[in-house]
mmCIF file of C-alpha atoms and ligand atoms in Angstrom:
data_model
loop_
_atom_site.group_PDB
_atom_site.id
_atom_site.type_symbol
_atom_site.label_atom_id
_atom_site.label_comp_id
_atom_site.label_asym_id
_atom_site.label_seq_id
_atom_site.Cartn_x
_atom_site.Cartn_y
_atom_site.Cartn_z
ATOM 1 C CA MET A 1232 51.580 215.888 36.844
ATOM 2 C CA SER A 1233 51.567 212.346 35.451
ATOM 3 C CA SER A 1234 51.050 211.976 31.705
ATOM 4 C CA ALA A 1235 47.710 210.254 32.425
ATOM 5 C CA GLU A 1236 46.613 213.309 34.430
ATOM 6 C CA ALA A 1237 47.822 215.608 31.625
ATOM 7 C CA ASN A 1238 45.634 213.623 29.259
ATOM 8 C CA LYS A 1239 42.549 213.754 31.503
ATOM 9 C CA VAL A 1240 39.678 215.202 29.500
ATOM 10 C CA ALA A 1241 36.927 214.939 32.123
ATOM 11 C CA GLU A 1242 36.259 212.987 35.329
ATOM 12 C CA GLY A 1243 37.186 209.406 34.431
ATOM 13 C CA VAL A 1244 37.769 210.209 30.735
ATOM 14 C CA TYR A 1245 41.297 210.111 29.321
ATOM 15 C CA TRP A 1246 42.903 210.786 25.941
ATOM 16 C CA VAL A 1247 44.695 207.593 24.892
ATOM 17 C CA GLY A 1248 45.361 208.469 21.258
ATOM 18 C CA ALA A 1249 48.529 208.913 19.232
ATOM 19 C CA VAL A 1250 50.495 211.791 17.724
ATOM 20 C CA ASP A 1251 51.531 211.559 14.075
ATOM 21 C CA TRP A 1252 54.268 214.163 13.745
ATOM 22 C CA ASP A 1253 55.225 213.114 10.218
ATOM 23 C CA VAL A 1254 52.055 212.826 8.139
ATOM 24 C CA ARG A 1255 52.021 215.518 5.439
ATOM 25 C CA THR A 1256 49.030 214.532 3.311
ATOM 26 C CA PHE A 1257 45.594 213.096 3.887
ATOM 27 C CA HIS A 1258 42.793 211.706 1.758
ATOM 28 C CA GLY A 1259 44.860 210.653 -1.235
ATOM 29 C CA TYR A 1260 47.086 213.732 -1.371
ATOM 30 C CA THR A 1261 44.089 216.084 -1.628
ATOM 31 C CA TYR A 1262 44.744 217.674 1.749
ATOM 32 C CA THR A 1263 48.090 218.791 3.110
ATOM 33 C CA THR A 1264 48.905 218.421 6.791
ATOM 34 C CA PRO A 1265 52.105 220.428 7.329
ATOM 35 C CA ARG A 1266 51.583 220.363 11.102
ATOM 36 C CA GLY A 1267 50.987 216.599 11.250
ATOM 37 C CA THR A 1268 47.964 215.325 13.162
ATOM 38 C CA THR A 1269 46.736 213.274 16.090
ATOM 39 C CA TYR A 1270 44.420 210.281 16.138
ATOM 40 C CA ASN A 1271 42.389 210.816 19.274
ATOM 41 C CA ALA A 1272 40.946 207.884 21.185
ATOM 42 C CA TYR A 1273 39.288 208.264 24.583
ATOM 43 C CA LEU A 1274 39.104 205.816 27.482
ATOM 44 C CA VAL A 1275 36.173 206.056 29.888
ATOM 45 C CA LYS A 1276 37.212 204.520 33.195
ATOM 46 C CA ASP A 1277 34.121 203.603 35.158
ATOM 47 C CA GLU A 1278 32.560 200.439 36.610
ATOM 48 C CA LYS A 1279 32.629 199.335 33.000
ATOM 49 C CA LEU A 1280 35.458 200.368 30.689
ATOM 50 C CA ALA A 1281 34.840 201.887 27.276
ATOM 51 C CA LEU A 1282 37.234 202.923 24.550
ATOM 52 C CA VAL A 1283 35.749 205.507 22.170
ATOM 53 C CA ASP A 1284 37.435 205.318 18.757
ATOM 54 C CA SER A 1285 40.924 204.029 18.065
ATOM 55 C CA VAL A 1286 43.887 205.127 15.956
ATOM 56 C CA TYR A 1287 45.510 204.534 12.578
ATOM 57 C CA ALA A 1288 47.019 201.024 12.560
ATOM 58 C CA PRO A 1289 50.742 202.040 12.651
ATOM 59 C CA PHE A 1290 50.022 203.794 15.963
ATOM 60 C CA THR A 1291 48.373 200.827 17.701
ATOM 61 C CA SER A 1292 51.189 200.208 20.186
ATOM 62 C CA GLU A 1293 51.247 203.902 21.162
ATOM 63 C CA MET A 1294 47.538 203.735 21.984
ATOM 64 C CA LEU A 1295 47.843 200.430 23.850
ATOM 65 C CA LYS A 1296 50.696 201.835 25.940
ATOM 66 C CA ARG A 1297 48.528 204.767 26.988
ATOM 67 C CA ILE A 1298 45.605 202.468 27.802
ATOM 68 C CA ARG A 1299 47.859 200.147 29.850
ATOM 69 C CA ALA A 1300 49.010 203.108 31.956
ATOM 70 C CA LEU A 1301 45.388 203.442 33.098
ATOM 71 C CA VAL A 1302 43.739 200.021 32.945
ATOM 72 C CA ASP A 1303 44.258 196.458 31.819
ATOM 73 C CA PRO A 1304 43.064 196.567 28.179
ATOM 74 C CA GLU A 1305 41.820 192.964 28.475
ATOM 75 C CA LYS A 1306 39.101 194.318 30.781
ATOM 76 C CA ILE A 1307 37.636 196.810 28.281
ATOM 77 C CA ASP A 1308 33.893 196.142 27.991
ATOM 78 C CA TYR A 1309 32.991 198.357 25.035
ATOM 79 C CA VAL A 1310 34.892 199.636 22.028
ATOM 80 C CA VAL A 1311 32.909 202.365 20.287
ATOM 81 C CA ALA A 1312 33.559 202.998 16.594
ATOM 82 C CA ASN A 1313 32.089 206.396 15.777
ATOM 83 C CA HIS A 1314 33.422 206.199 12.224
ATOM 84 C CA VAL A 1315 34.704 203.512 9.897
ATOM 85 C CA GLU A 1316 37.527 205.472 8.220
ATOM 86 C CA THR A 1317 40.896 203.788 8.633
ATOM 87 C CA ASP A 1318 42.568 206.576 10.609
ATOM 88 C CA HIS A 1319 40.149 205.789 13.475
ATOM 89 C CA SER A 1320 39.410 202.123 12.964
ATOM 90 C CA GLY A 1321 42.856 200.824 11.976
ATOM 91 C CA ALA A 1322 43.672 199.592 15.486
ATOM 92 C CA LEU A 1323 40.318 197.869 16.101
ATOM 93 C CA ALA A 1324 41.504 194.383 15.191
ATOM 94 C CA ALA A 1325 44.460 194.694 17.584
ATOM 95 C CA ILE A 1326 42.453 196.089 20.500
ATOM 96 C CA LEU A 1327 39.659 193.545 20.051
ATOM 97 C CA SER A 1328 42.209 190.730 20.018
ATOM 98 C CA VAL A 1329 43.331 191.923 23.468
ATOM 99 C CA ALA A 1330 39.903 192.964 24.829
ATOM 100 C CA LYS A 1331 38.425 189.580 23.963
ATOM 101 C CA ASN A 1332 35.088 190.142 25.726
ATOM 102 C CA ALA A 1333 34.454 193.653 24.444
ATOM 103 C CA LYS A 1334 31.391 194.536 22.420
ATOM 104 C CA LEU A 1335 32.106 196.576 19.291
ATOM 105 C CA VAL A 1336 29.546 199.380 19.427
ATOM 106 C CA CYS A 1337 28.639 201.180 16.209
ATOM 107 C CA ASN A 1338 25.703 202.002 13.967
ATOM 108 C CA ALA A 1339 24.506 199.749 11.151
ATOM 109 C CA ARG A 1340 26.280 201.704 8.396
ATOM 110 C CA CYS A 1341 29.545 201.592 10.336
ATOM 111 C CA LYS A 1342 29.204 197.827 10.844
ATOM 112 C CA ASP A 1343 28.729 197.445 7.112
ATOM 113 C CA GLY A 1344 31.905 199.436 6.431
ATOM 114 C CA LEU A 1345 33.959 197.707 9.135
ATOM 115 C CA GLU A 1346 32.997 194.299 7.803
ATOM 116 C CA LYS A 1347 33.990 195.290 4.285
ATOM 117 C CA ASN A 1348 37.302 196.779 5.463
ATOM 118 C CA TYR A 1349 38.449 194.231 8.045
ATOM 119 C CA TYR A 1350 36.419 191.009 7.635
ATOM 120 C CA GLY A 1351 36.634 190.518 11.429
ATOM 121 C CA ASN A 1352 34.471 188.092 13.368
ATOM 122 C CA TRP A 1353 33.554 190.653 16.022
ATOM 123 C CA ASP A 1354 30.805 190.888 18.629
ATOM 124 C CA TYR A 1355 28.859 193.904 17.402
ATOM 125 C CA GLN A 1356 26.313 195.938 19.362
ATOM 126 C CA ILE A 1357 24.386 198.100 16.897
ATOM 127 C CA VAL A 1358 23.175 201.487 18.155
ATOM 128 C CA LYS A 1359 21.179 204.382 16.728
ATOM 129 C CA THR A 1360 20.431 207.931 17.788
ATOM 130 C CA GLY A 1361 19.163 208.080 21.372
ATOM 131 C CA ASP A 1362 20.533 204.691 22.441
ATOM 132 C CA THR A 1363 22.567 204.651 25.625
ATOM 133 C CA ILE A 1364 25.018 202.397 27.447
ATOM 134 C CA ARG A 1365 25.344 202.834 31.202
ATOM 135 C CA LEU A 1366 28.933 202.409 32.410
ATOM 136 C CA GLY A 1367 28.380 203.284 36.094
ATOM 137 C CA ARG A 1368 28.545 206.990 36.879
ATOM 138 C CA ASN A 1369 28.715 207.767 33.165
ATOM 139 C CA THR A 1370 26.421 207.050 30.249
ATOM 140 C CA LEU A 1371 27.410 206.791 26.601
ATOM 141 C CA THR A 1372 24.696 208.367 24.451
ATOM 142 C CA PHE A 1373 24.811 208.008 20.677
ATOM 143 C CA ILE A 1374 23.848 210.571 18.049
ATOM 144 C CA GLU A 1375 24.164 209.534 14.432
ATOM 145 C CA ALA A 1376 25.575 212.232 12.154
ATOM 146 C CA PRO A 1377 25.289 210.825 8.628
ATOM 147 C CA MET A 1378 27.481 212.570 6.041
ATOM 148 C CA LEU A 1379 29.422 214.512 8.669
ATOM 149 C CA HIS A 1380 31.484 213.456 6.919
ATOM 150 C CA TRP A 1381 30.745 209.822 5.944
ATOM 151 C CA PRO A 1382 27.381 207.997 5.983
ATOM 152 C CA ASP A 1383 28.408 206.096 9.136
ATOM 153 C CA SER A 1384 29.656 209.120 11.138
ATOM 154 C CA MET A 1385 28.370 209.223 14.712
ATOM 155 C CA PHE A 1386 28.873 211.331 17.842
ATOM 156 C CA THR A 1387 29.151 209.892 21.360
ATOM 157 C CA TYR A 1388 27.956 212.138 24.181
ATOM 158 C CA ILE A 1389 28.565 211.665 27.902
ATOM 159 C CA PRO A 1390 25.948 213.829 29.674
ATOM 160 C CA GLU A 1391 27.430 213.425 33.163
ATOM 161 C CA GLN A 1392 30.642 215.078 31.896
ATOM 162 C CA GLU A 1393 28.908 217.404 29.393
ATOM 163 C CA LEU A 1394 31.381 215.920 26.929
ATOM 164 C CA LEU A 1395 30.822 215.503 23.186
ATOM 165 C CA LEU A 1396 33.057 213.093 21.256
ATOM 166 C CA PRO A 1397 32.133 213.959 17.656
ATOM 167 C CA ASN A 1398 34.907 212.056 15.894
ATOM 168 C CA ASP A 1399 35.987 214.042 12.789
ATOM 169 C CA GLY A 1400 33.621 216.942 13.529
ATOM 170 C CA PHE A 1401 35.364 220.063 14.895
ATOM 171 C CA GLY A 1402 38.824 218.552 14.291
ATOM 172 C CA GLN A 1403 42.077 220.097 13.105
ATOM 173 C CA HIS A 1404 45.221 218.471 11.780
ATOM 174 C CA ILE A 1405 47.820 219.479 14.354
ATOM 175 C CA ALA A 1406 50.416 217.253 16.018
ATOM 176 C CA SER A 1407 51.215 218.518 19.487
ATOM 177 C CA CYS A 1408 52.156 217.570 23.032
ATOM 178 C CA GLU A 1409 49.322 219.821 24.197
ATOM 179 C CA ARG A 1410 45.831 218.377 24.361
ATOM 180 C CA PHE A 1411 43.691 221.487 24.858
ATOM 181 C CA VAL A 1412 43.145 224.494 22.620
ATOM 182 C CA GLU A 1413 43.922 226.979 25.382
ATOM 183 C CA ASP A 1414 47.373 225.427 25.865
ATOM 184 C CA TYR A 1415 48.238 225.944 22.183
ATOM 185 C CA ASP A 1416 48.224 228.949 19.830
ATOM 186 C CA GLU A 1417 44.484 229.504 19.426
ATOM 187 C CA ALA A 1418 44.869 231.467 16.167
ATOM 188 C CA VAL A 1419 46.705 228.515 14.615
ATOM 189 C CA VAL A 1420 44.032 226.113 15.855
ATOM 190 C CA MET A 1421 41.284 228.238 14.263
ATOM 191 C CA GLN A 1422 43.247 228.460 11.002
ATOM 192 C CA GLU A 1423 43.634 224.676 10.898
ATOM 193 C CA ALA A 1424 39.983 224.153 11.908
ATOM 194 C CA ALA A 1425 38.932 226.409 8.992
ATOM 195 C CA LYS A 1426 41.161 224.477 6.577
ATOM 196 C CA TYR A 1427 39.669 221.220 7.857
ATOM 197 C CA TYR A 1428 36.111 222.495 7.477
ATOM 198 C CA ALA A 1429 36.727 223.910 4.000
ATOM 199 C CA ASN A 1430 38.400 220.790 2.625
ATOM 200 C CA ILE A 1431 36.294 218.123 4.334
ATOM 201 C CA LEU A 1432 32.941 219.403 5.543
ATOM 202 C CA MET A 1433 32.064 222.315 3.236
ATOM 203 C CA PRO A 1434 29.904 220.294 0.812
ATOM 204 C CA MET A 1435 27.819 219.110 3.789
ATOM 205 C CA SER A 1436 27.212 222.625 5.132
ATOM 206 C CA GLY A 1437 23.411 222.213 5.119
ATOM 207 C CA LEU A 1438 23.739 219.095 7.267
ATOM 208 C CA VAL A 1439 26.214 220.827 9.587
ATOM 209 C CA ILE A 1440 23.684 223.560 10.322
ATOM 210 C CA LYS A 1441 20.908 220.974 10.880
ATOM 211 C CA LYS A 1442 23.067 218.897 13.211
ATOM 212 C CA ILE A 1443 24.108 221.868 15.353
ATOM 213 C CA GLU A 1444 20.469 223.005 15.510
ATOM 214 C CA GLU A 1445 19.487 219.442 16.503
ATOM 215 C CA LEU A 1446 22.040 219.521 19.335
ATOM 216 C CA GLN A 1447 20.688 222.910 20.427
ATOM 217 C CA LYS A 1448 17.071 221.604 20.374
ATOM 218 C CA LEU A 1449 18.068 218.593 22.448
ATOM 219 C CA LYS A 1450 19.395 221.185 24.932
ATOM 220 C CA LEU A 1451 22.530 219.126 25.413
ATOM 221 C CA SER A 1452 24.820 220.828 27.810
ATOM 222 C CA ILE A 1453 28.278 220.738 26.195
ATOM 223 C CA ARG A 1454 31.259 221.846 28.222
ATOM 224 C CA THR A 1455 33.917 220.065 26.187
ATOM 225 C CA ILE A 1456 34.165 218.979 22.553
ATOM 226 C CA ALA A 1457 36.858 216.348 22.061
ATOM 227 C CA PRO A 1458 37.300 215.583 18.345
ATOM 228 C CA SER A 1459 39.262 212.749 16.807
ATOM 229 C CA HIS A 1460 41.990 215.007 15.381
ATOM 230 C CA GLY A 1461 43.932 217.808 17.007
ATOM 231 C CA LEU A 1462 43.172 219.787 20.120
ATOM 232 C CA ILE A 1463 40.198 219.597 22.485
ATOM 233 C CA TRP A 1464 37.767 222.512 22.825
ATOM 234 C CA ARG A 1465 36.999 223.575 26.393
ATOM 235 C CA LYS A 1466 35.232 226.680 25.119
ATOM 236 C CA PRO A 1467 33.008 224.927 22.583
ATOM 237 C CA GLU A 1468 30.995 228.031 21.680
ATOM 238 C CA LYS A 1469 33.989 229.346 19.729
ATOM 239 C CA ILE A 1470 34.123 226.412 17.284
ATOM 240 C CA LEU A 1471 30.332 225.946 17.212
ATOM 241 C CA SER A 1472 29.782 229.560 16.168
ATOM 242 C CA ALA A 1473 32.617 229.330 13.609
ATOM 243 C CA TYR A 1474 31.006 226.197 12.099
ATOM 244 C CA LEU A 1475 27.663 227.992 11.835
ATOM 245 C CA ARG A 1476 29.356 230.952 10.079
ATOM 246 C CA TRP A 1477 31.333 228.760 7.679
ATOM 247 C CA ALA A 1478 28.309 226.577 6.943
ATOM 248 C CA ALA A 1479 26.198 229.644 6.141
ATOM 249 C CA GLY A 1480 28.856 230.898 3.732
ATOM 250 C CA GLU A 1481 29.648 233.993 5.812
ATOM 251 C CA ALA A 1482 32.985 235.346 4.648
ATOM 252 C CA GLU A 1483 35.253 238.353 4.809
ATOM 253 C CA LYS A 1484 34.613 241.018 2.178
ATOM 254 C CA ALA A 1485 37.857 240.174 0.417
ATOM 255 C CA VAL A 1486 38.973 238.617 -2.861
ATOM 256 C CA LEU A 1487 41.201 235.605 -3.437
ATOM 257 C CA VAL A 1488 43.069 236.009 -6.724
ATOM 258 C CA VAL A 1489 44.181 232.514 -7.583
ATOM 259 C CA TYR A 1490 46.087 231.934 -10.802
ATOM 260 C CA ASP A 1491 48.922 230.346 -12.699
ATOM 261 C CA THR A 1492 51.018 231.939 -15.390
ATOM 262 C CA MET A 1493 53.314 230.733 -18.161
ATOM 263 C CA TRP A 1494 55.395 233.789 -19.184
ATOM 264 C CA THR A 1495 54.107 236.333 -16.590
ATOM 265 C CA ALA A 1496 51.305 237.896 -18.675
ATOM 266 C CA THR A 1497 48.557 236.421 -16.481
ATOM 267 C CA GLU A 1498 50.590 237.310 -13.413
ATOM 268 C CA LYS A 1499 50.716 240.975 -14.488
ATOM 269 C CA MET A 1500 46.957 240.889 -14.980
ATOM 270 C CA ALA A 1501 46.483 239.424 -11.477
ATOM 271 C CA HIS A 1502 48.571 242.143 -9.857
ATOM 272 C CA ALA A 1503 46.740 244.929 -11.728
ATOM 273 C CA MET A 1504 43.421 243.462 -10.565
ATOM 274 C CA VAL A 1505 44.573 243.384 -6.946
ATOM 275 C CA GLU A 1506 45.483 247.079 -7.176
ATOM 276 C CA GLY A 1507 41.966 247.763 -8.401
ATOM 277 C CA ILE A 1508 40.406 245.651 -5.639
ATOM 278 C CA VAL A 1509 42.435 247.341 -2.905
ATOM 279 C CA SER A 1510 41.594 250.815 -4.314
ATOM 280 C CA GLU A 1511 37.965 249.987 -3.435
ATOM 281 C CA GLY A 1512 38.915 249.390 0.197
ATOM 282 C CA VAL A 1513 38.575 245.611 -0.186
ATOM 283 C CA SER A 1514 41.328 243.268 0.911
ATOM 284 C CA ALA A 1515 42.847 240.720 -1.482
ATOM 285 C CA LYS A 1516 45.259 237.816 -1.480
ATOM 286 C CA ILE A 1517 47.267 236.530 -4.435
ATOM 287 C CA THR A 1518 47.939 232.805 -4.680
ATOM 288 C CA ARG A 1519 49.943 231.364 -7.552
ATOM 289 C CA LEU A 1520 48.870 227.760 -7.486
ATOM 290 C CA ALA A 1521 51.995 226.320 -9.096
ATOM 291 C CA VAL A 1522 53.964 227.286 -5.980
ATOM 292 C CA SER A 1523 51.219 227.240 -3.335
ATOM 293 C CA ASP A 1524 49.343 224.780 -1.194
ATOM 294 C CA ARG A 1525 46.069 223.880 -2.849
ATOM 295 C CA SER A 1526 44.202 222.986 0.330
ATOM 296 C CA ASP A 1527 45.275 226.284 1.944
ATOM 297 C CA ALA A 1528 43.842 228.024 -1.127
ATOM 298 C CA ILE A 1529 40.549 226.153 -0.610
ATOM 299 C CA ARG A 1530 40.484 227.444 2.983
ATOM 300 C CA ASP A 1531 41.161 230.998 1.818
ATOM 301 C CA CYS A 1532 38.385 230.688 -0.742
ATOM 302 C CA MET A 1533 35.950 229.740 2.034
ATOM 303 C CA LEU A 1534 37.068 232.654 4.203
ATOM 304 C CA MET A 1535 36.867 235.288 1.419
ATOM 305 C CA LYS A 1536 33.715 236.274 -0.431
ATOM 306 C CA GLY A 1537 35.262 236.897 -3.859
ATOM 307 C CA ILE A 1538 37.345 234.670 -6.098
ATOM 308 C CA LEU A 1539 39.153 235.548 -9.321
ATOM 309 C CA ALA A 1540 40.632 232.580 -11.175
ATOM 310 C CA GLY A 1541 43.295 233.327 -13.783
ATOM 311 C CA THR A 1542 45.234 231.133 -16.175
ATOM 312 C CA SER A 1543 47.312 231.326 -19.303
ATOM 313 C CA THR A 1544 45.878 229.205 -22.091
ATOM 314 C CA ILE A 1545 47.592 225.970 -23.005
ATOM 315 C CA ASN A 1546 46.145 223.495 -25.500
ATOM 316 C CA ARG A 1547 42.932 225.575 -25.475
ATOM 317 C CA GLY A 1548 42.535 224.996 -21.741
ATOM 318 C CA MET A 1549 43.966 225.869 -18.342
ATOM 319 C CA LEU A 1550 47.485 225.482 -17.004
ATOM 320 C CA PRO A 1551 47.702 222.162 -15.128
ATOM 321 C CA ALA A 1552 48.076 223.672 -11.627
ATOM 322 C CA MET A 1553 44.632 225.284 -11.933
ATOM 323 C CA VAL A 1554 42.751 222.078 -12.677
ATOM 324 C CA PRO A 1555 42.877 220.200 -9.349
ATOM 325 C CA PHE A 1556 42.094 223.360 -7.386
ATOM 326 C CA LEU A 1557 39.019 224.172 -9.462
ATOM 327 C CA GLU A 1558 37.898 220.532 -9.558
ATOM 328 C CA ASP A 1559 38.191 220.420 -5.747
ATOM 329 C CA LEU A 1560 36.152 223.616 -5.549
ATOM 330 C CA LYS A 1561 33.481 222.089 -7.785
ATOM 331 C CA GLY A 1562 33.184 219.129 -5.440
ATOM 332 C CA LEU A 1563 33.242 221.272 -2.301
ATOM 333 C CA GLN A 1564 30.522 223.711 -3.482
ATOM 334 C CA PRO A 1565 31.398 226.843 -1.491
ATOM 335 C CA ARG A 1566 28.429 229.016 -0.571
ATOM 336 C CA GLU A 1567 27.713 232.684 -1.331
ATOM 337 C CA LYS A 1568 30.760 233.289 -3.536
ATOM 338 C CA VAL A 1569 31.044 235.862 -6.288
ATOM 339 C CA GLY A 1570 33.783 235.729 -8.884
ATOM 340 C CA ALA A 1571 35.088 235.778 -12.424
ATOM 341 C CA SER A 1572 37.986 234.477 -14.495
ATOM 342 C CA PHE A 1573 40.794 235.994 -16.531
ATOM 343 C CA GLY A 1574 43.912 235.069 -18.435
ATOM 344 C CA SER A 1575 46.292 235.511 -21.331
ATOM 345 C CA TYR A 1576 46.574 233.564 -24.581
ATOM 346 C CA GLY A 1577 48.780 233.448 -27.672
ATOM 347 C CA TRP A 1578 46.599 232.412 -30.600
ATOM 348 C CA SER A 1579 43.543 230.350 -29.634
ATOM 349 C CA GLY A 1580 42.099 231.267 -26.237
ATOM 350 C CA GLY A 1581 40.118 228.992 -23.961
ATOM 351 C CA GLY A 1582 41.861 228.967 -20.563
ATOM 352 C CA ALA A 1583 39.872 231.746 -18.894
ATOM 353 C CA GLU A 1584 36.632 230.391 -20.351
ATOM 354 C CA ALA A 1585 37.416 226.884 -19.004
ATOM 355 C CA ALA A 1586 38.082 228.376 -15.564
ATOM 356 C CA GLU A 1587 34.783 230.279 -15.647
ATOM 357 C CA LYS A 1588 32.903 227.092 -16.547
ATOM 358 C CA ILE A 1589 34.198 225.279 -13.447
ATOM 359 C CA LEU A 1590 33.610 228.319 -11.218
ATOM 360 C CA ARG A 1591 29.958 228.217 -12.330
ATOM 361 C CA GLU A 1592 29.796 224.480 -11.651
ATOM 362 C CA ALA A 1593 31.232 225.162 -8.189
ATOM 363 C CA GLY A 1594 28.265 227.446 -7.514
ATOM 364 C CA VAL A 1595 30.197 230.725 -7.758
ATOM 365 C CA LYS A 1596 28.012 233.621 -8.957
ATOM 366 C CA ILE A 1597 29.836 235.018 -11.998
ATOM 367 C CA VAL A 1598 29.774 238.804 -11.826
ATOM 368 C CA ALA A 1599 31.802 239.692 -14.927
ATOM 369 C CA LYS A 1600 32.683 238.148 -18.283
ATOM 370 C CA PRO A 1601 36.205 236.671 -18.496
ATOM 371 C CA ILE A 1602 38.836 239.277 -19.269
ATOM 372 C CA THR A 1603 41.481 238.020 -21.689
ATOM 373 C CA VAL A 1604 44.685 239.463 -23.154
ATOM 374 C CA LYS A 1605 46.715 238.351 -26.169
ATOM 375 C CA PHE A 1606 50.375 237.812 -25.235
ATOM 376 C CA MET A 1607 51.597 240.598 -22.877
ATOM 377 C CA PRO A 1608 49.095 243.112 -21.502
ATOM 378 C CA SER A 1609 49.546 246.681 -22.747
ATOM 379 C CA ALA A 1610 49.240 249.652 -20.389
ATOM 380 C CA GLU A 1611 45.672 250.059 -21.592
ATOM 381 C CA GLU A 1612 44.891 246.400 -20.970
ATOM 382 C CA LEU A 1613 46.393 246.605 -17.497
ATOM 383 C CA LYS A 1614 44.087 249.558 -16.826
ATOM 384 C CA ARG A 1615 41.181 247.314 -17.927
ATOM 385 C CA CYS A 1616 42.397 244.699 -15.424
ATOM 386 C CA TYR A 1617 42.565 247.354 -12.709
ATOM 387 C CA ASP A 1618 38.982 248.395 -13.485
ATOM 388 C CA PHE A 1619 37.922 244.739 -13.589
ATOM 389 C CA GLY A 1620 39.323 244.370 -10.046
ATOM 390 C CA ARG A 1621 37.395 247.467 -8.942
ATOM 391 C CA ASP A 1622 34.145 246.101 -10.432
ATOM 392 C CA VAL A 1623 34.526 242.744 -8.710
ATOM 393 C CA ALA A 1624 35.390 244.479 -5.421
ATOM 394 C CA SER A 1625 32.202 246.547 -5.665
ATOM 395 C CA LYS A 1626 30.189 243.302 -6.043
ATOM 396 C CA VAL A 1627 31.957 241.839 -3.019
ATOM 397 C CA LYS A 1628 30.950 244.897 -0.987
ATOM 398 C CA GLU A 1629 27.235 244.521 -1.859
HETATM 399 FE FE1 FEO B 637 36.963 210.529 8.386
HETATM 400 FE FE2 FEO B 637 39.610 211.289 10.466
HETATM 401 O O1 FEO B 637 38.598 210.233 9.295
#
């Protein structure tokens, strides 16, 4: 099979993106990408030629090479920008300098962003929801998706192929030679899709539900969902139903115990709590943030109903590793969580209370007052921690 055939997504539609095996962080170091990522661009080869999305600028030549294997890029008629963010628009200037007669198709908000990012003198064609461009056998249909995840975000749909190109929606950060979910490890894809949802889309969960319901009302037939990162879904119901669950705040009856410790006192408390949680038949996971991946912890928080945040006190506040995690959580606003805080102190307390304050601001329903211990926990205090874990587990089971 030729590489072009291996990258065939639908009749006349080809993946012409790039694989970034090396990227390890995204969005200003807030999101780790240990598996790398792809920047997916799609070429529609019809009577007219259309390129949907592009790639991050350092990968321009990789994309152009893939396009040249299929068509002469000078002959591209339309370049669609579903989203202004640089990882998808970085190669626009290069492709438009080759495809000199191409229209740059995007919505008004995207045009605004592209102008402010690139200052290009480009031939724009502004579209809105419901607008179409006929290419021959295939039609590009546009569906704006504001705040999923930027104001300019847009989906392109090709009804003749039952193909949805939703840009960042339904993506995962995975670098691979495979293009389709079924050719990869599906459990890994779902894990990465959950991490992506939790860290990028979770605060827009209400809009996610509305957009999926809108697609259902439009009765769009969708056989394939080809996002702008990672692998392509040929069984779209799996990711659509997962998005609806995550957006609704449905989670496993389990508790994430996330903490940091200075001289092990808070750690001992965390472990006693987990014993209490497990004794109630509820699962738990311990994550010490100083040695763990923060964006994985955000994913786990989304997937588990309960959260216990623990910290030793330093300077009347939290240990530094706790702060970015809880601040992220506050911004991401997870739904339907129950939780509490805990921690040790030496003279003045304050760490556990500071953690509780941010949990509240993140929308977590606080189900117990913070439990605190001076210096090392005694056997009696560890029993209190065990009971605290049991109490929280009983709330998670409700
Ligand atoms: Fe919103 Fe993949 O960029």
